Amino acid sequence: MGKIILFNKPFGVLSQFTDAGTVGSARRTLSEFIDVPGVYAAGRLDKDSEGLLVLTDDGRLQHKISDPKHKTSKTYWVQVESEPGDEKLDELRKGVLLRDGRTLPAEVNRIIEPPNLWRRNPAVRYRKTVRDSWLEITISEGKNRQVRRMTAAIGFPTLRLIRYRVGEWTLDGIELGKWREG
C-alpha cells in the first residue's frame, strides 16, 4: 500500500492542489496545507463541506475509495435547518429519489452537536425563529453533493456538512487544517 494522508479540510478549500481554471483566483487549495509530492484526493469534498479528506499516491486505493461500485462507506455529521421527525428520517433510511435516481438506503441517527467541534469561518447563518439539529448520516455511494441533496429532498436543508469517516479512517485526533499519515 502506498502513502496515505488524512486531512481535516476547512470550509472553503478546494479538494485539489491547483485552481488552474481561474488563474489569479483567491480560492484556497490543498497546496496551502499539504506539501507531500505525488498524493491526490481519493474522492471529493466540495468547498462548502469540511472534514476528512483521504489523499494517496496509490491509484488502486484511490479508485477503490472514490468509485461508487466499491461502496466504501462514509459518515457525515450534518447540521440541518429545523428538526426532522422520524417519518422524514425513515425516508433517508429507505432511499430518497433525486434527479439522477434513487439513493441507496442510508444509516441515519439524531446526534447532539459533536463535542470539540471547531468554529466554522464564516459562521453558519442562524435564524432566531428556526431551530437547527444534527444528524449522523452514513452512505455507501457518492453522487455529487449527495447528502445535501438528500436532506433538501426531505425538506430540511443542510447548514453545515462535516465528513467524519471514510472507510476505516476517521477525523479523530486531526485538528482543522492539519493532516497526519494514515
Short mmCIF file of C-alpha atoms in Angstrom, two decimals:
data_model
loop_
_atom_site.label_atom_id
_atom_site.label_comp_id
_atom_site.label_asym_id
_atom_site.label_seq_id
_atom_site.Cartn_x
_atom_site.Cartn_y
_atom_site.Cartn_z
CA MET A 1 0.00 0.00 0.00
CA GLY A 2 1.25 3.48 -0.82
CA LYS A 3 1.28 6.68 1.17
CA ILE A 4 -1.99 7.73 2.85
CA ILE A 5 -2.64 11.25 4.13
CA LEU A 6 -5.67 12.05 6.32
CA PHE A 7 -6.54 15.75 6.14
CA ASN A 8 -9.14 17.77 8.08
CA LYS A 9 -10.28 20.09 5.28
CA PRO A 10 -11.57 23.52 6.30
CA PHE A 11 -14.65 25.15 4.80
CA GLY A 12 -13.90 26.99 1.55
CA VAL A 13 -10.90 24.88 0.49
CA LEU A 14 -10.98 23.09 -2.87
CA SER A 15 -10.17 19.35 -2.86
CA GLN A 16 -7.34 19.85 -5.37
CA PHE A 17 -3.82 21.26 -5.34
CA THR A 18 -4.26 23.94 -8.00
CA ASP A 19 -7.03 26.21 -9.18
CA ALA A 20 -5.90 26.32 -12.82
CA GLY A 21 -9.41 27.10 -14.08
CA THR A 22 -9.30 30.58 -12.60
CA VAL A 23 -5.79 32.00 -12.86
CA GLY A 24 -5.24 34.62 -10.19
CA SER A 25 -8.13 33.28 -8.11
CA ALA A 26 -8.04 33.75 -4.37
CA ARG A 27 -9.69 30.36 -3.81
CA ARG A 28 -7.82 28.19 -1.32
CA THR A 29 -6.47 24.78 -2.37
CA LEU A 30 -4.79 21.78 -0.73
CA SER A 31 -1.35 23.18 -1.60
CA GLU A 32 -1.80 25.72 1.21
CA PHE A 33 -1.85 22.85 3.73
CA ILE A 34 -0.11 19.78 2.28
CA ASP A 35 3.40 19.69 0.84
CA VAL A 36 3.67 15.98 0.05
CA PRO A 37 4.54 15.20 -3.59
CA GLY A 38 2.55 12.68 -5.59
CA VAL A 39 -0.59 12.37 -3.46
CA TYR A 40 -4.06 13.09 -4.75
CA ALA A 41 -7.52 13.24 -3.19
CA ALA A 42 -9.38 9.93 -3.19
CA GLY A 43 -12.84 11.28 -3.86
CA ARG A 44 -14.06 14.81 -3.47
CA LEU A 45 -15.35 17.00 -0.71
CA ASP A 46 -16.90 20.18 -2.10
CA LYS A 47 -15.54 23.54 -0.99
CA ASP A 48 -18.61 24.18 1.19
CA SER A 49 -18.01 20.98 3.15
CA GLU A 50 -15.49 20.26 5.89
CA GLY A 51 -13.77 17.29 7.39
CA LEU A 52 -11.93 14.16 6.40
CA LEU A 53 -10.27 14.01 3.01
CA VAL A 54 -8.14 10.96 2.22
CA LEU A 55 -5.19 11.50 -0.11
CA THR A 56 -2.94 8.80 -1.53
CA ASP A 57 -0.31 8.03 -4.15
CA ASP A 58 -1.84 4.57 -4.67
CA GLY A 59 -4.07 4.65 -7.77
CA ARG A 60 -5.83 1.38 -6.90
CA LEU A 61 -6.70 2.63 -3.42
CA GLN A 62 -7.82 5.98 -4.82
CA HIS A 63 -10.14 4.16 -7.24
CA LYS A 64 -11.50 1.88 -4.50
CA ILE A 65 -12.38 4.84 -2.27
CA SER A 66 -13.85 7.07 -4.97
CA ASP A 67 -15.66 4.62 -7.27
CA PRO A 68 -19.27 4.10 -6.05
CA LYS A 69 -19.29 0.45 -7.20
CA HIS A 70 -16.91 -0.39 -4.32
CA LYS A 71 -19.42 1.06 -1.83
CA THR A 72 -16.85 2.50 0.59
CA SER A 73 -18.98 3.86 3.42
CA LYS A 74 -18.66 7.48 4.52
CA THR A 75 -20.13 9.05 7.65
CA TYR A 76 -21.12 12.71 7.85
CA TRP A 77 -22.14 15.00 10.68
CA VAL A 78 -24.90 17.13 9.24
CA GLN A 79 -26.42 20.26 10.73
CA VAL A 80 -29.86 20.77 9.22
CA GLU A 81 -32.43 23.51 9.42
CA SER A 82 -35.24 22.61 11.83
CA GLU A 83 -35.77 19.14 13.34
CA PRO A 84 -36.86 16.29 11.06
CA GLY A 85 -39.32 13.82 12.55
CA ASP A 86 -38.99 10.05 12.47
CA GLU A 87 -41.00 9.73 9.24
CA LYS A 88 -38.61 12.08 7.42
CA LEU A 89 -35.56 10.24 8.74
CA ASP A 90 -37.16 6.98 7.59
CA GLU A 91 -37.28 8.43 4.05
CA LEU A 92 -33.47 8.79 4.17
CA ARG A 93 -33.17 5.28 5.60
CA LYS A 94 -35.20 3.85 2.69
CA GLY A 95 -33.52 5.91 -0.05
CA VAL A 96 -34.55 9.26 -1.48
CA LEU A 97 -35.49 9.98 -5.09
CA LEU A 98 -33.16 12.60 -6.58
CA ARG A 99 -32.99 13.91 -10.16
CA ASP A 100 -30.30 11.35 -11.01
CA GLY A 101 -32.08 8.40 -9.41
CA ARG A 102 -32.90 6.93 -6.01
CA THR A 103 -30.18 6.85 -3.40
CA LEU A 104 -29.26 3.66 -1.62
CA PRO A 105 -30.61 3.41 1.93
CA ALA A 106 -28.63 5.50 4.43
CA GLU A 107 -27.93 4.92 8.11
CA VAL A 108 -29.33 7.94 9.94
CA ASN A 109 -29.24 8.91 13.62
CA ARG A 110 -30.01 12.07 15.54
CA ILE A 111 -26.97 13.31 17.45
CA ILE A 112 -26.07 16.25 19.64
CA GLU A 113 -23.59 18.74 18.21
CA PRO A 114 -20.29 16.83 18.03
CA PRO A 115 -18.03 17.60 21.01
CA ASN A 116 -14.92 19.72 20.44
CA LEU A 117 -16.25 20.90 17.08
CA TRP A 118 -14.25 23.79 15.67
CA ARG A 119 -15.93 27.06 14.72
CA ARG A 120 -16.61 27.45 11.05
CA ASN A 121 -15.34 30.53 9.26
CA PRO A 122 -17.59 32.05 8.07
CA ALA A 123 -20.09 31.02 10.69
CA VAL A 124 -23.29 29.21 9.73
CA ARG A 125 -26.16 31.69 9.47
CA TYR A 126 -28.50 31.30 12.39
CA ARG A 127 -32.15 32.30 12.43
CA LYS A 128 -33.77 33.13 15.74
CA THR A 129 -37.11 31.71 14.64
CA VAL A 130 -35.85 28.42 13.17
CA ARG A 131 -34.05 25.82 15.26
CA ASP A 132 -31.44 23.51 13.83
CA SER A 133 -30.42 19.96 14.65
CA TRP A 134 -27.63 17.48 13.96
CA LEU A 135 -27.76 14.14 12.17
CA GLU A 136 -25.16 11.46 11.58
CA ILE A 137 -25.64 10.07 8.07
CA THR A 138 -23.70 7.14 6.60
CA ILE A 139 -23.88 6.47 2.86
CA SER A 140 -22.09 3.98 0.63
CA GLU A 141 -22.31 5.72 -2.71
CA GLY A 142 -21.04 9.07 -3.89
CA LYS A 143 -23.44 11.06 -6.02
CA ASN A 144 -22.47 14.71 -6.44
CA ARG A 145 -23.40 16.71 -3.29
CA GLN A 146 -25.49 13.69 -2.27
CA VAL A 147 -26.02 14.33 1.43
CA ARG A 148 -27.01 17.96 0.82
CA ARG A 149 -29.47 16.90 -1.87
CA MET A 150 -30.89 14.13 0.34
CA THR A 151 -31.67 16.45 3.26
CA ALA A 152 -33.13 19.04 0.87
CA ALA A 153 -35.33 16.36 -0.72
CA ILE A 154 -36.98 15.67 2.65
CA GLY A 155 -37.40 19.41 3.33
CA PHE A 156 -34.52 20.01 5.76
CA PRO A 157 -31.68 21.93 4.08
CA THR A 158 -28.11 21.26 5.19
CA LEU A 159 -26.49 24.18 7.01
CA ARG A 160 -23.15 22.52 7.73
CA LEU A 161 -21.63 19.28 6.46
CA ILE A 162 -18.62 17.58 8.05
CA ARG A 163 -17.27 14.25 6.80
CA TYR A 164 -16.22 12.30 9.88
CA ARG A 165 -15.29 8.91 8.39
CA VAL A 166 -14.19 7.32 5.11
CA GLY A 167 -13.97 3.53 5.25
CA GLU A 168 -11.72 2.70 8.21
CA TRP A 169 -10.31 6.23 8.67
CA THR A 170 -11.78 8.95 10.91
CA LEU A 171 -11.13 12.57 11.83
CA ASP A 172 -10.22 11.58 15.38
CA GLY A 173 -7.15 13.46 16.57
CA ILE A 174 -6.75 15.64 13.46
CA GLU A 175 -7.12 19.38 14.05
CA LEU A 176 -8.75 21.60 11.44
CA GLY A 177 -6.34 22.37 8.59
CA LYS A 178 -3.89 19.67 9.75
CA TRP A 179 -3.03 16.23 8.41
CA ARG A 180 -1.37 13.03 9.50
CA GLU A 181 -0.30 9.84 7.79
CA GLY A 182 -2.96 7.13 7.80
#
